[in-house]
mmCIF file of C-alpha atoms and ligand atoms in Angstrom:
data_model
loop_
_atom_site.group_PDB
_atom_site.id
_atom_site.type_symbol
_atom_site.label_atom_id
_atom_site.label_comp_id
_atom_site.label_asym_id
_atom_site.label_seq_id
_atom_site.Cartn_x
_atom_site.Cartn_y
_atom_site.Cartn_z
ATOM 1 C CA MET A 1 0.000 0.000 0.000
ATOM 2 C CA GLY A 2 1.256 3.472 -0.811
ATOM 3 C CA THR A 3 0.145 7.036 -1.239
ATOM 4 C CA THR A 4 1.053 9.422 -4.007
ATOM 5 C CA THR A 5 -0.031 12.799 -5.291
ATOM 6 C CA GLU A 6 1.784 12.275 -8.588
ATOM 7 C CA VAL A 7 0.978 9.930 -11.442
ATOM 8 C CA THR A 8 4.054 7.713 -11.268
ATOM 9 C CA GLN A 9 5.367 5.666 -14.171
ATOM 10 C CA GLU A 10 4.887 2.510 -12.111
ATOM 11 C CA LEU A 11 1.213 3.339 -11.652
ATOM 12 C CA VAL A 12 0.825 3.861 -15.384
ATOM 13 C CA GLU A 13 2.607 0.579 -16.172
ATOM 14 C CA ARG A 14 0.537 -1.453 -13.706
ATOM 15 C CA LEU A 15 -2.736 -0.127 -15.109
ATOM 16 C CA ALA A 16 -1.696 -0.345 -18.749
ATOM 17 C CA ALA A 17 -0.623 -3.966 -18.244
ATOM 18 C CA ALA A 18 -4.158 -5.068 -17.372
ATOM 19 C CA SER A 19 -5.998 -6.905 -20.113
ATOM 20 C CA ASP A 20 -9.234 -6.292 -18.246
ATOM 21 C CA LEU A 21 -9.772 -3.005 -16.426
ATOM 22 C CA VAL A 22 -12.540 -2.100 -13.971
ATOM 23 C CA VAL A 23 -13.427 1.401 -12.823
ATOM 24 C CA PHE A 24 -15.534 1.544 -9.678
ATOM 25 C CA THR A 25 -17.062 4.910 -8.782
ATOM 26 C CA GLY A 26 -18.843 6.625 -5.901
ATOM 27 C CA SER A 27 -20.405 9.993 -5.316
ATOM 28 C CA GLY A 28 -17.040 11.795 -5.091
ATOM 29 C CA ILE A 29 -16.718 11.604 -8.873
ATOM 30 C CA SER A 30 -19.800 13.789 -9.241
ATOM 31 C CA ALA A 31 -18.758 16.300 -6.560
ATOM 32 C CA GLU A 32 -17.077 18.504 -9.156
ATOM 33 C CA SER A 33 -20.322 18.447 -11.150
ATOM 34 C CA GLY A 34 -21.971 20.109 -8.151
ATOM 35 C CA ILE A 35 -23.710 17.067 -6.679
ATOM 36 C CA PRO A 36 -23.164 16.642 -2.942
ATOM 37 C CA THR A 37 -21.584 13.432 -1.652
ATOM 38 C CA TYR A 38 -23.385 11.351 0.959
ATOM 39 C CA ARG A 39 -21.104 11.611 3.958
ATOM 40 C CA GLY A 40 -19.303 14.619 5.271
ATOM 41 C CA ASN A 41 -20.638 17.778 3.769
ATOM 42 C CA LEU A 42 -24.188 16.835 2.831
ATOM 43 C CA ALA A 43 -26.492 19.398 4.384
ATOM 44 C CA LEU A 44 -29.537 18.188 6.212
ATOM 45 C CA TRP A 45 -32.738 18.308 4.217
ATOM 46 C CA ALA A 46 -35.672 19.566 6.280
ATOM 47 C CA GLY A 47 -33.741 18.421 9.356
ATOM 48 C CA PHE A 48 -33.196 14.873 8.068
ATOM 49 C CA ARG A 49 -29.980 13.068 7.183
ATOM 50 C CA ALA A 50 -29.863 11.183 3.878
ATOM 51 C CA GLU A 51 -29.850 7.886 5.781
ATOM 52 C CA GLU A 52 -33.134 8.791 7.438
ATOM 53 C CA LEU A 53 -34.881 9.392 4.125
ATOM 54 C CA SER A 54 -33.306 6.498 2.215
ATOM 55 C CA SER A 55 -35.310 3.665 3.724
ATOM 56 C CA VAL A 56 -38.466 1.659 3.184
ATOM 57 C CA ALA A 57 -39.659 2.786 6.638
ATOM 58 C CA ALA A 58 -39.330 6.470 5.677
ATOM 59 C CA PHE A 59 -41.168 5.844 2.389
ATOM 60 C CA GLU A 60 -43.979 3.926 4.055
ATOM 61 C CA ARG A 61 -44.315 6.636 6.699
ATOM 62 C CA ASP A 62 -44.449 9.491 4.202
ATOM 63 C CA PRO A 63 -43.958 8.756 0.470
ATOM 64 C CA GLY A 64 -44.688 12.395 -0.395
ATOM 65 C CA GLN A 65 -41.844 13.621 1.789
ATOM 66 C CA VAL A 66 -39.358 11.112 0.372
ATOM 67 C CA TRP A 67 -40.414 11.975 -3.178
ATOM 68 C CA THR A 68 -40.096 15.708 -2.505
ATOM 69 C CA TRP A 69 -36.507 15.085 -1.402
ATOM 70 C CA TYR A 70 -35.803 12.962 -4.503
ATOM 71 C CA GLU A 71 -37.475 15.502 -6.764
ATOM 72 C CA GLU A 72 -35.204 18.283 -5.475
ATOM 73 C CA ARG A 73 -32.187 16.082 -6.141
ATOM 74 C CA ARG A 74 -33.511 15.125 -9.593
ATOM 75 C CA GLN A 75 -33.841 18.788 -10.522
ATOM 76 C CA GLN A 76 -30.338 19.528 -9.249
ATOM 77 C CA ILE A 77 -28.878 16.525 -11.120
ATOM 78 C CA ALA A 78 -30.771 17.394 -14.315
ATOM 79 C CA LYS A 79 -28.842 20.666 -14.449
ATOM 80 C CA ALA A 80 -25.483 19.005 -13.731
ATOM 81 C CA GLU A 81 -22.967 18.193 -16.443
ATOM 82 C CA PRO A 82 -20.394 15.394 -16.420
ATOM 83 C CA ASN A 83 -16.933 16.615 -15.428
ATOM 84 C CA PRO A 84 -13.497 15.676 -16.836
ATOM 85 C CA ALA A 85 -13.350 12.574 -14.593
ATOM 86 C CA HIS A 86 -16.544 11.137 -16.118
ATOM 87 C CA ARG A 87 -15.195 11.878 -19.582
ATOM 88 C CA ALA A 88 -11.804 10.294 -18.867
ATOM 89 C CA ILE A 89 -13.604 7.044 -18.033
ATOM 90 C CA VAL A 90 -15.274 7.113 -21.451
ATOM 91 C CA ASP A 91 -11.799 7.328 -23.002
ATOM 92 C CA LEU A 92 -10.674 4.308 -20.962
ATOM 93 C CA GLU A 93 -13.662 2.313 -22.156
ATOM 94 C CA ARG A 94 -12.634 2.967 -25.747
ATOM 95 C CA ALA A 95 -8.963 2.097 -25.160
ATOM 96 C CA PHE A 96 -9.311 -1.203 -23.270
ATOM 97 C CA LYS A 97 -10.673 -4.334 -24.926
ATOM 98 C CA GLY A 98 -11.842 -5.687 -21.576
ATOM 99 C CA PHE A 99 -13.523 -2.915 -19.622
ATOM 100 C CA HIS A 100 -16.256 -2.601 -17.004
ATOM 101 C CA LEU A 101 -17.590 0.457 -15.236
ATOM 102 C CA ILE A 102 -19.305 -0.223 -11.920
ATOM 103 C CA THR A 103 -20.981 2.684 -10.163
ATOM 104 C CA GLN A 104 -22.752 3.234 -6.868
ATOM 105 C CA ASN A 105 -24.103 6.503 -8.224
ATOM 106 C CA ILE A 106 -27.729 6.994 -9.144
ATOM 107 C CA ASP A 107 -27.239 10.275 -10.986
ATOM 108 C CA GLY A 108 -26.804 8.970 -14.556
ATOM 109 C CA LEU A 109 -23.819 11.243 -15.223
ATOM 110 C CA HIS A 110 -21.687 8.383 -16.545
ATOM 111 C CA GLN A 111 -24.263 7.730 -19.265
ATOM 112 C CA LYS A 112 -24.561 11.469 -19.950
ATOM 113 C CA ALA A 113 -20.771 11.560 -20.456
ATOM 114 C CA GLY A 114 -20.989 8.690 -22.955
ATOM 115 C CA SER A 115 -20.217 5.564 -20.926
ATOM 116 C CA LYS A 116 -22.035 2.745 -22.678
ATOM 117 C CA ASP A 117 -23.254 0.302 -20.116
ATOM 118 C CA PRO A 118 -22.310 1.100 -16.533
ATOM 119 C CA ILE A 119 -23.296 -1.487 -13.941
ATOM 120 C CA GLU A 120 -25.544 0.481 -11.596
ATOM 121 C CA LEU A 121 -25.337 -1.137 -8.169
ATOM 122 C CA HIS A 122 -27.668 1.257 -6.377
ATOM 123 C CA GLY A 123 -30.221 1.871 -9.120
ATOM 124 C CA SER A 124 -31.044 5.154 -10.827
ATOM 125 C CA ILE A 125 -32.851 8.311 -9.820
ATOM 126 C CA TRP A 126 -34.192 8.394 -13.386
ATOM 127 C CA ARG A 127 -36.288 5.260 -12.914
ATOM 128 C CA GLY A 128 -39.260 4.387 -10.733
ATOM 129 C CA ARG A 129 -40.580 1.044 -9.516
ATOM 130 C CA CYS A 130 -44.243 0.160 -9.040
ATOM 131 C CA THR A 131 -44.940 -0.602 -5.376
ATOM 132 C CA ARG A 132 -47.666 -3.086 -6.395
ATOM 133 C CA GLU A 133 -46.385 -4.907 -9.487
ATOM 134 C CA HIS A 134 -42.670 -4.096 -9.055
ATOM 135 C CA ILE A 135 -42.220 -3.225 -12.731
ATOM 136 C CA ILE A 136 -39.502 -0.698 -13.454
ATOM 137 C CA VAL A 137 -40.309 2.390 -15.521
ATOM 138 C CA ASP A 138 -38.259 5.244 -16.931
ATOM 139 C CA LEU A 139 -38.921 8.442 -15.042
ATOM 140 C CA THR A 140 -37.003 11.017 -17.007
ATOM 141 C CA GLU A 141 -39.700 13.707 -16.919
ATOM 142 C CA CYS A 142 -38.277 16.565 -14.852
ATOM 143 C CA PRO A 143 -39.882 18.212 -12.984
ATOM 144 C CA LEU A 144 -42.407 15.473 -12.319
ATOM 145 C CA THR A 145 -45.980 16.593 -12.829
ATOM 146 C CA THR A 146 -47.414 14.334 -10.103
ATOM 147 C CA LEU A 147 -45.818 13.790 -6.725
ATOM 148 C CA PRO A 148 -45.653 11.012 -5.752
ATOM 149 C CA PRO A 149 -45.662 9.667 -9.316
ATOM 150 C CA VAL A 150 -47.962 6.743 -10.037
ATOM 151 C CA CYS A 151 -47.702 3.629 -12.193
ATOM 152 C CA GLY A 152 -49.105 4.185 -15.696
ATOM 153 C CA ARG A 153 -50.429 0.594 -15.735
ATOM 154 C CA CYS A 154 -52.074 0.072 -12.369
ATOM 155 C CA GLY A 155 -52.143 3.479 -10.685
ATOM 156 C CA ALA A 156 -50.160 2.409 -7.607
ATOM 157 C CA VAL A 157 -47.541 4.763 -6.200
ATOM 158 C CA LEU A 158 -44.067 4.420 -7.715
ATOM 159 C CA ARG A 159 -40.998 4.375 -5.532
ATOM 160 C CA PRO A 160 -37.574 5.548 -6.725
ATOM 161 C CA ASP A 161 -35.734 2.597 -8.324
ATOM 162 C CA VAL A 162 -32.811 2.977 -5.961
ATOM 163 C CA VAL A 163 -31.367 0.776 -3.242
ATOM 164 C CA TRP A 164 -32.193 2.008 0.248
ATOM 165 C CA PHE A 165 -30.515 1.177 3.546
ATOM 166 C CA GLY A 166 -31.232 -2.375 4.589
ATOM 167 C CA GLU A 167 -32.158 -3.481 1.049
ATOM 168 C CA ALA A 168 -30.321 -6.056 -1.047
ATOM 169 C CA LEU A 169 -28.532 -4.923 -4.179
ATOM 170 C CA PRO A 170 -30.214 -5.869 -7.468
ATOM 171 C CA HIS A 171 -29.083 -9.432 -8.141
ATOM 172 C CA GLY A 172 -28.044 -9.131 -11.819
ATOM 173 C CA PRO A 173 -25.896 -6.004 -11.477
ATOM 174 C CA PHE A 174 -24.254 -7.223 -8.267
ATOM 175 C CA GLU A 175 -23.388 -10.565 -9.818
ATOM 176 C CA ALA A 176 -21.989 -8.838 -12.916
ATOM 177 C CA ALA A 177 -19.957 -6.496 -10.700
ATOM 178 C CA ASN A 178 -18.539 -9.359 -8.638
ATOM 179 C CA LEU A 179 -17.515 -11.230 -11.773
ATOM 180 C CA ALA A 180 -15.889 -8.140 -13.265
ATOM 181 C CA ALA A 181 -14.018 -7.498 -10.002
ATOM 182 C CA ALA A 182 -12.883 -11.108 -9.650
ATOM 183 C CA PHE A 183 -11.495 -11.363 -13.181
ATOM 184 C CA CYS A 184 -9.969 -7.928 -13.780
ATOM 185 C CA GLY A 185 -6.240 -7.289 -13.921
ATOM 186 C CA ALA A 186 -6.592 -3.817 -12.421
ATOM 187 C CA MET A 187 -9.215 -1.652 -10.776
ATOM 188 C CA ILE A 188 -9.409 2.132 -10.389
ATOM 189 C CA VAL A 189 -11.651 3.119 -7.479
ATOM 190 C CA VAL A 190 -12.837 6.726 -7.744
ATOM 191 C CA GLY A 191 -14.534 8.933 -5.157
ATOM 192 C CA THR A 192 -16.000 6.462 -2.708
ATOM 193 C CA SER A 193 -15.521 6.305 1.048
ATOM 194 C CA ALA A 194 -15.918 2.513 0.689
ATOM 195 C CA GLN A 195 -18.010 2.349 3.822
ATOM 196 C CA VAL A 196 -21.211 0.921 2.423
ATOM 197 C CA MET A 197 -21.360 -2.836 2.034
ATOM 198 C CA PRO A 198 -21.630 -4.919 -0.005
ATOM 199 C CA ALA A 199 -20.470 -2.527 -2.761
ATOM 200 C CA ALA A 200 -17.355 -1.656 -0.789
ATOM 201 C CA SER A 201 -16.231 -5.289 -0.932
ATOM 202 C CA LEU A 202 -15.602 -5.119 -4.702
ATOM 203 C CA PRO A 203 -12.099 -3.576 -4.551
ATOM 204 C CA LEU A 204 -11.184 -6.272 -2.025
ATOM 205 C CA VAL A 205 -12.564 -9.003 -4.287
ATOM 206 C CA ALA A 206 -10.329 -7.626 -7.042
ATOM 207 C CA LYS A 207 -7.308 -7.418 -4.761
ATOM 208 C CA GLN A 208 -7.799 -10.942 -3.387
ATOM 209 C CA ASN A 209 -7.907 -12.259 -6.932
ATOM 210 C CA GLY A 210 -4.580 -10.691 -7.801
ATOM 211 C CA ALA A 211 -5.617 -7.386 -9.397
ATOM 212 C CA PHE A 212 -3.698 -4.160 -8.966
ATOM 213 C CA VAL A 213 -6.051 -1.766 -7.149
ATOM 214 C CA VAL A 214 -5.616 2.017 -6.981
ATOM 215 C CA GLU A 215 -8.026 4.581 -5.565
ATOM 216 C CA VAL A 216 -8.372 8.219 -6.569
ATOM 217 C CA ASN A 217 -9.761 10.256 -3.707
ATOM 218 C CA THR A 218 -9.304 13.583 -1.962
ATOM 219 C CA GLU A 219 -8.577 11.659 1.245
ATOM 220 C CA HIS A 220 -7.734 8.212 2.564
ATOM 221 C CA THR A 221 -10.642 5.801 2.893
ATOM 222 C CA ALA A 222 -11.692 2.640 4.682
ATOM 223 C CA ILE A 223 -9.848 0.530 2.092
ATOM 224 C CA SER A 224 -6.653 2.568 1.687
ATOM 225 C CA THR A 225 -4.534 0.187 3.760
ATOM 226 C CA LEU A 226 -5.930 -2.862 1.955
ATOM 227 C CA ILE A 227 -5.202 -1.888 -1.644
ATOM 228 C CA ASP A 228 -2.061 -1.090 -3.633
ATOM 229 C CA GLU A 229 -2.081 2.661 -4.023
ATOM 230 C CA THR A 230 -3.967 5.829 -3.077
ATOM 231 C CA LEU A 231 -3.673 8.670 -5.563
ATOM 232 C CA LEU A 232 -4.676 11.718 -3.557
ATOM 233 C CA GLY A 233 -6.481 14.465 -5.450
ATOM 234 C CA ALA A 234 -9.800 15.587 -6.857
ATOM 235 C CA ALA A 235 -11.047 13.162 -9.508
ATOM 236 C CA GLY A 236 -11.629 15.847 -12.146
ATOM 237 C CA GLY A 237 -8.108 17.150 -11.661
ATOM 238 C CA VAL A 238 -6.224 13.863 -11.357
ATOM 239 C CA LEU A 239 -8.021 11.253 -13.420
ATOM 240 C CA PRO A 240 -7.707 12.836 -16.913
ATOM 241 C CA GLY A 241 -3.899 13.029 -16.588
ATOM 242 C CA LEU A 242 -3.651 9.453 -15.335
ATOM 243 C CA VAL A 243 -5.935 8.173 -18.072
ATOM 244 C CA GLU A 244 -4.091 10.019 -20.812
ATOM 245 C CA LYS A 245 -0.789 8.439 -19.768
ATOM 246 C CA VAL A 246 -2.286 4.962 -19.428
ATOM 247 C CA ILE A 247 -3.915 5.158 -22.861
ATOM 248 C CA ARG A 248 -0.709 6.405 -24.447
ATOM 249 C CA ARG A 249 1.120 3.418 -22.911
ATOM 250 C CA VAL A 250 -1.560 0.957 -24.076
ATOM 251 C CA GLU A 251 -1.414 2.336 -27.605
ATOM 252 C CA SER A 252 2.381 2.239 -27.716
ATOM 253 C CA ARG A 253 2.375 -1.564 -27.579
HETATM 254 N N1 APR B 1 -12.629 13.647 -6.108
HETATM 255 C C1 APR B 1 -12.410 12.424 -5.571
HETATM 256 N N2 APR B 1 -12.974 12.022 -4.417
HETATM 257 C C2 APR B 1 -13.798 12.883 -3.802
HETATM 258 C C3 APR B 1 -14.083 14.169 -4.304
HETATM 259 C C4 APR B 1 -13.454 14.543 -5.522
HETATM 260 N N3 APR B 1 -13.641 15.734 -6.077
HETATM 261 N N4 APR B 1 -14.940 14.779 -3.452
HETATM 262 C C5 APR B 1 -15.197 13.914 -2.469
HETATM 263 N N5 APR B 1 -14.506 12.766 -2.670
HETATM 264 C C6 APR B 1 -14.540 11.532 -1.881
HETATM 265 C C7 APR B 1 -14.625 11.699 -0.381
HETATM 266 O O1 APR B 1 -13.351 11.863 0.190
HETATM 267 C C8 APR B 1 -15.273 10.379 0.030
HETATM 268 O O2 APR B 1 -14.305 9.375 0.244
HETATM 269 O O3 APR B 1 -15.724 10.850 -2.245
HETATM 270 C C9 APR B 1 -16.114 10.001 -1.194
HETATM 271 C C10 APR B 1 -17.604 10.130 -0.996
HETATM 272 O O4 APR B 1 -18.001 9.195 -0.037
HETATM 273 P P1 APR B 1 -19.523 9.009 0.372
HETATM 274 O O5 APR B 1 -20.158 10.320 0.625
HETATM 275 O O6 APR B 1 -19.554 7.998 1.476
HETATM 276 O O7 APR B 1 -20.199 8.424 -0.959
HETATM 277 P P2 APR B 1 -20.199 6.951 -1.532
HETATM 278 O O8 APR B 1 -18.946 6.230 -1.151
HETATM 279 O O9 APR B 1 -20.519 7.049 -2.972
HETATM 280 O O10 APR B 1 -21.413 6.313 -0.756
HETATM 281 C C11 APR B 1 -21.787 4.985 -1.053
HETATM 282 O O11 APR B 1 -23.694 5.206 0.336
HETATM 283 O O12 APR B 1 -25.550 6.381 1.092
HETATM 284 C C12 APR B 1 -25.104 5.403 0.241
HETATM 285 O O13 APR B 1 -26.237 4.593 -1.613
HETATM 286 C C13 APR B 1 -25.436 5.674 -1.205
HETATM 287 O O14 APR B 1 -24.179 5.032 -3.179
HETATM 288 C C14 APR B 1 -24.093 5.638 -1.896
HETATM 289 C C15 APR B 1 -23.262 4.806 -0.942
#
């Protein structure tokens, strides 16, 4: 384990050597797009912490309140643009034959940047799920005309198609993420405190299976001592330079 603030040649070589690369992102990658992260500086909303509103219990108690909170975030995210870190990941996807992007984010900014098929572990704020029939529907209308929104088929209230505290991750995406982590040669972990399980186990799955694992973060995290390298810095500032060097090395072969 090591810490650096510079993109070292060794870091570039280790990443470029991977035949299969995984990028695993958290909310820190969207911080420079103006979207608050979950821990640390997130202001209370109407006196509630995010954890208190992100639960089935909160939704059952007051779906209107939970939806009002989500709707404010949807409107904020709708105005946000991907930043250079999101775009650098698109470049990586084009350069590596074996590539997977796994995200805990629900904001859709990876897709907006051009990433093709990110594995969304925690769902998407741009989808809803019927509380009666459990079908998933696109909910891209913003602002929503009806709060809470209702299912177009059966009229039941929709819930956000996101994973709340205490809920299991969607089976398909989690399985795909575990496989990608287990078989990659290297993983870049960007902007996550790595405190929320089971997503936070993915860098460790990669490491245990022999991958080189580096994180890009403004500070050390829960996994810093368990992985190979911490590259300290803001994702939008650091990642484009790292990616450019890695791609140049890949293309030089
Ligand atoms: N560049 C890189 N890292 C950053 C930046 C930045 N510009 N800004 C903040 N960070 C880092 C912080 O240092 C922190 O480690 O991003 C991380 C954000 O951590 P969290 O707020 O815990 O967010 P995340 O890890 O994505 O949370 C995981 O928790 O509440 C749930 O479901 C929610 O998906 C979320 C999950």
